[in-house]
Short mmCIF file of C-alpha atoms in Angstrom, two decimals:
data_model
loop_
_atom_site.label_atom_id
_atom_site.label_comp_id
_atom_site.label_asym_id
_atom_site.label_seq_id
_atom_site.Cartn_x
_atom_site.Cartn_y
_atom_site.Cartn_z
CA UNK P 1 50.49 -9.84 8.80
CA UNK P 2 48.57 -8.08 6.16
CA UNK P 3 46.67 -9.97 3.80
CA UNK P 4 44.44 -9.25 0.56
CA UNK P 5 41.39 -11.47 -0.21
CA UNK P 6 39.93 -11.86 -3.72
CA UNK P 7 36.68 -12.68 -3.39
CA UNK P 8 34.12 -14.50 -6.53
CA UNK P 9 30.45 -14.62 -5.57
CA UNK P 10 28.15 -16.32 -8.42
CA UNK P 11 24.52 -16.88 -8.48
CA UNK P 12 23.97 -20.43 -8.32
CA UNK P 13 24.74 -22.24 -11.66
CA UNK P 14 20.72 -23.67 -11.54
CA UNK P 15 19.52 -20.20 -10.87
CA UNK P 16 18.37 -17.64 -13.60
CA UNK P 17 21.05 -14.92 -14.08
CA UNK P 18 18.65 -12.41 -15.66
CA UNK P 19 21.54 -10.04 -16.40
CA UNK P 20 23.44 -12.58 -17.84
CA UNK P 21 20.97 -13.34 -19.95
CA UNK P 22 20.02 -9.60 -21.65
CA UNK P 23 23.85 -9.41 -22.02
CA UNK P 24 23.74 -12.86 -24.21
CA UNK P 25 20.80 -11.38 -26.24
CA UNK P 26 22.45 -8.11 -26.87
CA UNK P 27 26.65 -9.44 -27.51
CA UNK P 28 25.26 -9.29 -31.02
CA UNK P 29 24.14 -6.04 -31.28
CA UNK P 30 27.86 -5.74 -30.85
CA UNK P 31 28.68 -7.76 -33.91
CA UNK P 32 30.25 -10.82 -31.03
CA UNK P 33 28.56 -14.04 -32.45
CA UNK P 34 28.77 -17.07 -30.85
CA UNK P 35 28.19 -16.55 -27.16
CA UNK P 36 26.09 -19.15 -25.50
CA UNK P 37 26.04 -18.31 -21.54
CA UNK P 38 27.00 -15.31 -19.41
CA UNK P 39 26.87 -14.98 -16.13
CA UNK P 40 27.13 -12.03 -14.13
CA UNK P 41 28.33 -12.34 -10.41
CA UNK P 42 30.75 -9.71 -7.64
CA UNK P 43 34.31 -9.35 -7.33
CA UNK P 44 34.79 -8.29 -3.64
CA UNK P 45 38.47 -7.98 -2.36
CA UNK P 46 39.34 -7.27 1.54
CA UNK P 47 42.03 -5.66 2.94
CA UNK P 48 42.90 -7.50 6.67
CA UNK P 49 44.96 -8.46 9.40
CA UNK P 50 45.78 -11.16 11.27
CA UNK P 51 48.30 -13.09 12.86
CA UNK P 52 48.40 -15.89 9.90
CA UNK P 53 47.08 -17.14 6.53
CA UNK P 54 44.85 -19.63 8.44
CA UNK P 55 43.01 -16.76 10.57
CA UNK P 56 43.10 -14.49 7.87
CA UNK P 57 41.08 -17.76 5.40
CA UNK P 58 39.37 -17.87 8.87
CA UNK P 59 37.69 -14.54 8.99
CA UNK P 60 37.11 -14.28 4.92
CA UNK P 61 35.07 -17.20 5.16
CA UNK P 62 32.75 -15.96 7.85
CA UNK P 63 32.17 -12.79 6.16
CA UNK P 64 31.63 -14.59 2.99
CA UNK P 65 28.69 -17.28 4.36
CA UNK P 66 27.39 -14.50 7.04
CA UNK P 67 27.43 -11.41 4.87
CA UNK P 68 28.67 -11.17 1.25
CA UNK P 69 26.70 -14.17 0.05
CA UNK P 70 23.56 -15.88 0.44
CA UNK P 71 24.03 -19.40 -0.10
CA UNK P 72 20.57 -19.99 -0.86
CA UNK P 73 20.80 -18.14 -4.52
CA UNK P 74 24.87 -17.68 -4.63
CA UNK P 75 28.31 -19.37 -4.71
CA UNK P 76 31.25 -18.10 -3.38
CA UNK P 77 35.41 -18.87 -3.59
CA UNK P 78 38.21 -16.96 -3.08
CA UNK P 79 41.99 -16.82 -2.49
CA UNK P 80 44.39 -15.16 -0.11
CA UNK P 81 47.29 -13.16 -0.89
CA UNK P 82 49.79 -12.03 1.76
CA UNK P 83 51.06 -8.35 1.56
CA UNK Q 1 -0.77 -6.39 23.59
CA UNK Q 2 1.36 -3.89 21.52
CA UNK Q 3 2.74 -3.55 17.84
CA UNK Q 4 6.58 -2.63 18.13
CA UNK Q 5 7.76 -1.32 14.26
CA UNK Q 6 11.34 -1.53 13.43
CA UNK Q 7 13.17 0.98 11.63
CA UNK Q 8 16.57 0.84 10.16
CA UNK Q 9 17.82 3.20 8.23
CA UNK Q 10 16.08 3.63 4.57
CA UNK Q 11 13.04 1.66 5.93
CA UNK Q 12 9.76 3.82 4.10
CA UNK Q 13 6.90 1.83 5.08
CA UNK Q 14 7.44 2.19 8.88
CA UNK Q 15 4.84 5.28 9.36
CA UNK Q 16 2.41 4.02 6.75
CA UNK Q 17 2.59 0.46 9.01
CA UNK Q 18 2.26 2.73 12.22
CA UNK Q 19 -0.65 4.57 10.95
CA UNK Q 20 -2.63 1.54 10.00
CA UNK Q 21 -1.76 -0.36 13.28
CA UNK Q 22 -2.40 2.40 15.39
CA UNK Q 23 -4.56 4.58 13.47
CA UNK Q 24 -6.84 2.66 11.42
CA UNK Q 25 -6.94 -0.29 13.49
CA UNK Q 26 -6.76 1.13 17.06
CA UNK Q 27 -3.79 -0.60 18.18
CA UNK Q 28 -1.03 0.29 20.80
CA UNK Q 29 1.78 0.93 18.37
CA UNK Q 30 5.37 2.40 18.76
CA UNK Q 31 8.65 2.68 16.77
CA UNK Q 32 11.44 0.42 17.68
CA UNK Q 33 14.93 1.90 16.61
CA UNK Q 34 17.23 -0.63 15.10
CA UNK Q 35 20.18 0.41 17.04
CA UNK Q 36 18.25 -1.01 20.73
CA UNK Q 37 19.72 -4.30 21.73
CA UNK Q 38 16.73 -5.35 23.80
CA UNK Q 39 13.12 -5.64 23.01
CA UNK Q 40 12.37 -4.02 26.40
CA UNK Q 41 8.92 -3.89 27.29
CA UNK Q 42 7.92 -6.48 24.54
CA UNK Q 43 7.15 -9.41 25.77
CA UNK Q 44 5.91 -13.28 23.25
CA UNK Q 45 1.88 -11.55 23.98
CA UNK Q 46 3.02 -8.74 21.42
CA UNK Q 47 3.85 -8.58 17.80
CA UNK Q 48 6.87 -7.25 16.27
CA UNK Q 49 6.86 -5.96 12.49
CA UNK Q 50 9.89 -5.68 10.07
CA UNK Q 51 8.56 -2.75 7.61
CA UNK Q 52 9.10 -2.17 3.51
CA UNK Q 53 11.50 0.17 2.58
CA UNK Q 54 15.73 0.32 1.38
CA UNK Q 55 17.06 -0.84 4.50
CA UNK Q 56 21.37 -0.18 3.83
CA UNK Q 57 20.65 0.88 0.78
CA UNK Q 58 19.99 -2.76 -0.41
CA UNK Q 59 23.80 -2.97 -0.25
CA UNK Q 60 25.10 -6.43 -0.87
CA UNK Q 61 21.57 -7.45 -1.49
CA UNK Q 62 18.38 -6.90 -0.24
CA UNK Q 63 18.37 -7.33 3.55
CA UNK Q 64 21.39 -8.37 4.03
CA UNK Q 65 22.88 -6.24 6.39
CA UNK Q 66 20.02 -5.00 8.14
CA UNK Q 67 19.76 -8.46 9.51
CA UNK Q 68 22.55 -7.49 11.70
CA UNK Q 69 21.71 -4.50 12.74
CA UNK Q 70 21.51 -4.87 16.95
CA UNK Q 71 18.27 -5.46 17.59
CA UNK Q 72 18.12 -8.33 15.27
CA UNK Q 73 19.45 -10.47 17.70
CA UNK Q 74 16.19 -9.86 19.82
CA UNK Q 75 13.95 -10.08 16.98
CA UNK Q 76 15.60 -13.49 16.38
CA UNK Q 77 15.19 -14.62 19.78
CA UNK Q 78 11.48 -13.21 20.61
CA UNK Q 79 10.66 -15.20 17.23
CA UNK Q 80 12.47 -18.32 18.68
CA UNK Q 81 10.60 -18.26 21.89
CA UNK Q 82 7.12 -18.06 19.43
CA UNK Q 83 6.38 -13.83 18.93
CA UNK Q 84 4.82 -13.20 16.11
CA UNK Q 85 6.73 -11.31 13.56
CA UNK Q 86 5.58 -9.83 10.24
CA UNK Q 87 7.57 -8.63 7.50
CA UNK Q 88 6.49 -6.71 4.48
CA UNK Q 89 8.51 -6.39 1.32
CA UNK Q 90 12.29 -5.05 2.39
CA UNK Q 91 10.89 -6.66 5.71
CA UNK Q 92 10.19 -10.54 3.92
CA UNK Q 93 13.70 -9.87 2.50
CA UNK Q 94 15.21 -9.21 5.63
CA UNK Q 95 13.62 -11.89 7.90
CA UNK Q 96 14.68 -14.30 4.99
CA UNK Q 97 18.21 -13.10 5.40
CA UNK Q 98 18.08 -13.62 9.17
CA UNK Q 99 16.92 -17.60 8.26
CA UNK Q 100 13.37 -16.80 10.10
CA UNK Q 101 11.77 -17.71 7.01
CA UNK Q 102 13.36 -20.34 4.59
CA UNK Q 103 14.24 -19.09 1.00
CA UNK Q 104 15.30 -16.01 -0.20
CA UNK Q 105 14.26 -13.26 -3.14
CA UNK Q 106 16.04 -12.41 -5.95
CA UNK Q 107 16.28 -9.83 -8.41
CA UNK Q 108 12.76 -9.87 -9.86
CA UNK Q 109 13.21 -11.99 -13.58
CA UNK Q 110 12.57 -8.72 -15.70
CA UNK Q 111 15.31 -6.92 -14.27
CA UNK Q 112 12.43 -4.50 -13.72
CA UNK Q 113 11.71 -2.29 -10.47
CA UNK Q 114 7.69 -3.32 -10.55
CA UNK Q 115 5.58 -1.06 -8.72
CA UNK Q 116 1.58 -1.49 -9.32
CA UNK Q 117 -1.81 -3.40 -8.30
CA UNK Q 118 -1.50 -7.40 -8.52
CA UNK Q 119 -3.50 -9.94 -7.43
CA UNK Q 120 -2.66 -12.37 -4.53
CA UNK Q 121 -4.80 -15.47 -3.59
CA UNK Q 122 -5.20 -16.10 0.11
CA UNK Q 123 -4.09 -20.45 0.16
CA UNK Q 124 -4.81 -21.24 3.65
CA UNK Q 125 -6.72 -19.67 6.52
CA UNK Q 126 -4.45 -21.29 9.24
CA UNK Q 127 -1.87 -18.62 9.92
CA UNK Q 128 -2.96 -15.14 11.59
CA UNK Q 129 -2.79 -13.01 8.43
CA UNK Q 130 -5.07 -15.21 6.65
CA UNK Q 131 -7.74 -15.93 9.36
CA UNK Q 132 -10.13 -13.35 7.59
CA UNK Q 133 -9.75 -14.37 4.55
CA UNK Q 134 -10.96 -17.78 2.95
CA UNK Q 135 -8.64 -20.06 1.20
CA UNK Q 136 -9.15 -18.97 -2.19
CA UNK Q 137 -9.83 -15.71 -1.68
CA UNK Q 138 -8.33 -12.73 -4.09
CA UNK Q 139 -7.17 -9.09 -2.85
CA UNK Q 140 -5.66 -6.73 -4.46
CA UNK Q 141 -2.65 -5.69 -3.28
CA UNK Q 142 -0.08 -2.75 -4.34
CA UNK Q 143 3.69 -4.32 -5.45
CA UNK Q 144 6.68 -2.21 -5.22
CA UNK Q 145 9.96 -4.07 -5.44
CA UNK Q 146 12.95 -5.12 -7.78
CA UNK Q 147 14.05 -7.95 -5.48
CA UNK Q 148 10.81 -9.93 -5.10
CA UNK Q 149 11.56 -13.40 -7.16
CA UNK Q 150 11.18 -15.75 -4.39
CA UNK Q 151 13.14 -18.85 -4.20
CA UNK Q 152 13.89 -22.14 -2.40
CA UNK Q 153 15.27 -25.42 -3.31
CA UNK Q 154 12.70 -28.25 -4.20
CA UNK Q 155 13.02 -30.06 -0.79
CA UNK Q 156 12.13 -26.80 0.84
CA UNK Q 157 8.89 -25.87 -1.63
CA UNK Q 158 7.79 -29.47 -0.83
CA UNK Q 159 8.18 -28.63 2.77
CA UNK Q 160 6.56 -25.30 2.43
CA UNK Q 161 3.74 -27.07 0.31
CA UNK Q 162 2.94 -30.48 2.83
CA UNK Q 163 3.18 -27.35 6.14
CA UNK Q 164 0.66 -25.14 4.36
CA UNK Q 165 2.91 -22.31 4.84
CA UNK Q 166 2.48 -20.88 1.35
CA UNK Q 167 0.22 -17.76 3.03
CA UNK Q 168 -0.65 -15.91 -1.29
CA UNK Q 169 0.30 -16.20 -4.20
CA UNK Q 170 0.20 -14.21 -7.02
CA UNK Q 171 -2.89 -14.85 -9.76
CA UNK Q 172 -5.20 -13.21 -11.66
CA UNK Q 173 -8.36 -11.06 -11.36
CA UNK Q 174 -10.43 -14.25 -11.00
CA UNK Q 175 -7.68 -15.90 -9.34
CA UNK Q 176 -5.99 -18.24 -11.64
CA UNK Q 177 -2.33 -19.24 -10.32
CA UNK Q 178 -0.53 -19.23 -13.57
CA UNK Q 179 2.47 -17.86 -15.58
CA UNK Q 180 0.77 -14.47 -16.77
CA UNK Q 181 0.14 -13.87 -13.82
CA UNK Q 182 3.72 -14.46 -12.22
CA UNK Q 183 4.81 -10.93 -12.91
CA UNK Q 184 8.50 -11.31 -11.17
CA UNK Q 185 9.05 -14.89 -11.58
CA UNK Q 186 9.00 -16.49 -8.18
CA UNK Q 187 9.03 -20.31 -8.02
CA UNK Q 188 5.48 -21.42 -7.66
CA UNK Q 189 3.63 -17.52 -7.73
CA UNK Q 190 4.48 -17.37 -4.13
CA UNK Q 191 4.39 -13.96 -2.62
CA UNK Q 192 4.26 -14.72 0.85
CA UNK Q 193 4.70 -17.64 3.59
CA UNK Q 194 5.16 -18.16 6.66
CA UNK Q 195 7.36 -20.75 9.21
CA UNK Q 196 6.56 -24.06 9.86
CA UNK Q 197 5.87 -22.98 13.86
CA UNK Q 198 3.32 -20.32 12.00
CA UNK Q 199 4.63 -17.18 14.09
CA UNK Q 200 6.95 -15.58 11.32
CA UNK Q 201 5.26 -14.29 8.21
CA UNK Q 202 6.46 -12.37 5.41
CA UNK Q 203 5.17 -10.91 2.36
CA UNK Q 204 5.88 -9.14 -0.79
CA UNK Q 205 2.74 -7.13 -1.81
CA UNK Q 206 1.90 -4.37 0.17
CA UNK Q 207 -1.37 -4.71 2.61
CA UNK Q 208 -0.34 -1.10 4.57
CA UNK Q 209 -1.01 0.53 1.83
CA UNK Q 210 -4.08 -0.46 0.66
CA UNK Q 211 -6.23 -0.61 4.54
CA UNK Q 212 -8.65 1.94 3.86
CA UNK Q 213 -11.43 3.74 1.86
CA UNK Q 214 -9.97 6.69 1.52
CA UNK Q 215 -6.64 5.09 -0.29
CA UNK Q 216 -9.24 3.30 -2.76
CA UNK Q 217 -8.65 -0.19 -1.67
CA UNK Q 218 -8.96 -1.92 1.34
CA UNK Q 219 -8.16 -5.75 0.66
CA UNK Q 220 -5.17 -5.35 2.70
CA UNK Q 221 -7.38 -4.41 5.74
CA UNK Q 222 -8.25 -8.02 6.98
CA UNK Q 223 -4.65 -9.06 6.96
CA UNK Q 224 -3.86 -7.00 9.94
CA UNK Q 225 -7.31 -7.67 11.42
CA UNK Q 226 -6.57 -11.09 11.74
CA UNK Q 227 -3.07 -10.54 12.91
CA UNK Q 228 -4.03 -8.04 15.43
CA UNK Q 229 -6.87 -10.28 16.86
CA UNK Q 230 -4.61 -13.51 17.04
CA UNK Q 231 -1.62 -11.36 18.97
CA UNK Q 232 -4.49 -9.97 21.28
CA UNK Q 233 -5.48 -13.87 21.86
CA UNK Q 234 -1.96 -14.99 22.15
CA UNK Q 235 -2.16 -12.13 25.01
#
């Protein structure tokens, strides 16, 4: 079966998101008023096989905690779509 | 006794860290390619060093895939069984990734690539790379990263703080630990440590490029003095 994963990965929520921050200071500069937080994190999505939904959440998750994120500094979820 | 320098591809700092080792300091020194499995010929008497450089790119982040890059597994396993290991810059990054050393470094808090001289105060003599230095001590050290804000959770400073593992941290001139002098933001001015069996060290700043006269500065000398005479008594 061929599945599609939709990956978030988020810096921590108690970690400094420098990026997010120059984009709150500069949302006026585009006349948007209001804006308190922004955070900026990756969308990663991954094309797979496997024999089921399980394996496929299986695999996703041990690239996720091994590779695509650091748990130290980021958060990850994501969800699995069958093709 | 022998030096072994990885290179992966995008590493920078691998001939400046063979020139000093070999060169400067008159050590047996050779290249280890990052696509050998084994550390053959290396045995826990001998040092193994993770150079700066762009290792991947810094794809995903910094370090992250080079940490599984083949001979990684070896590097994890001579480190495991008490080798000393030292990693500069892309090579702190890397052996954070690989969970030799606790923590990990983020984007610095400036967004900014910083590349020039800081300060770094010596905090302990009991790890190999301090030896030669007294606790207290300030060198001058050249800086050249965008991913150097190191961080770990408050259980883990405390841990790195009761083990005397902090190895510098970044001050001033007269060295004065403070904000100013924090230039990417890591949590406490730490810019390098070590593990709490003391064989796995890791630093930011720069010491291979600042070992001798003729580069104008040679506060980064002693560091590998120290290291190379506590691998030749490990021997």
């Amino acid at each position: 079966m061929k599945f599609i994963a939709h990956i978030n990965i988020m810096p921590k929520t108690e970690l400094l998101d420098p990026q997010g921050k120059v984009v709150v200071k500069n949302l006026p500069n585009l006349g948007i008023q209001g804006v308190s937080d922004v955070r900026i994190g990756k969308h990663v999505t991954i094309a797979l096989e496997a024999p089921s939904e399980q394996e496929a959440h299986d695999k996703v998750e041990l690239a996720c905690s091994k590779l695509l994120a650091n748990v130290i500094m980021e958060s990850y979820d994501f969800v699995i779509e069958a093709q | 006794m022998k030096f072994g320098v990885i290179v992966f591809p995008g590493s920078n700092c691998d001939d400046d860290m063979v020139h000093v080792l070999g060169t400067v300091l008159g050590q047996e020194t050779v290249k280890l390619w990052h696509k050998e499995e084994s550390l053959e010929g290396f045995t826990t008497d001998d040092c193994i060093i993770v150079p700066g450089g762009f290792s991947y790119g810094d794809y995903v982040r910094a370090g992250a895939v080079a940490r599984f890059s083949p001979i990684m597994k070896s590097v994890i396993d001579f480190a495991n069984r008490g080798g000393y290991v030292f990693g500069i810059c892309n090579g702190f990054q890397i052996l954070c990734e690989a969970h030799l050393l606790p923590g990990a470094l983020l984007r610095n808090r400036d967004q900014k690539f910083i590349a020039k001289n800081l300060f770094i105060r010596s905090e302990t003599d009991n790890a190999p790379t301090n030896r030669r230095l007294s606790p207290g001590q300030v060198l001058k050290i050249p800086v050249a990263h965008a991913e150097g804000r190191y961080y770990a959770d408050e259980e883990t400073i405390f841990q790195l703080n009761q083990n005397d593992q902090i190895l510098f941290r970044y001050c001033d001139g007269a060295g004065e630990v403070n904000l100013a002098s924090n230039h990417n933001g890591s949590v406490g001015n730490i810019a390098g440590i070590c593990n709490e069996a003391r064989n796995v060290f890791g630093m930011m700043p720069h010491p291979e490029r600042a070992s001798e006269m003729i580069l104008g500065n040679r506060d980064g000398y002693s560091i590998f003095q120290g290291l190379a005479e506590a691998v030749a008594e490990a021997g």
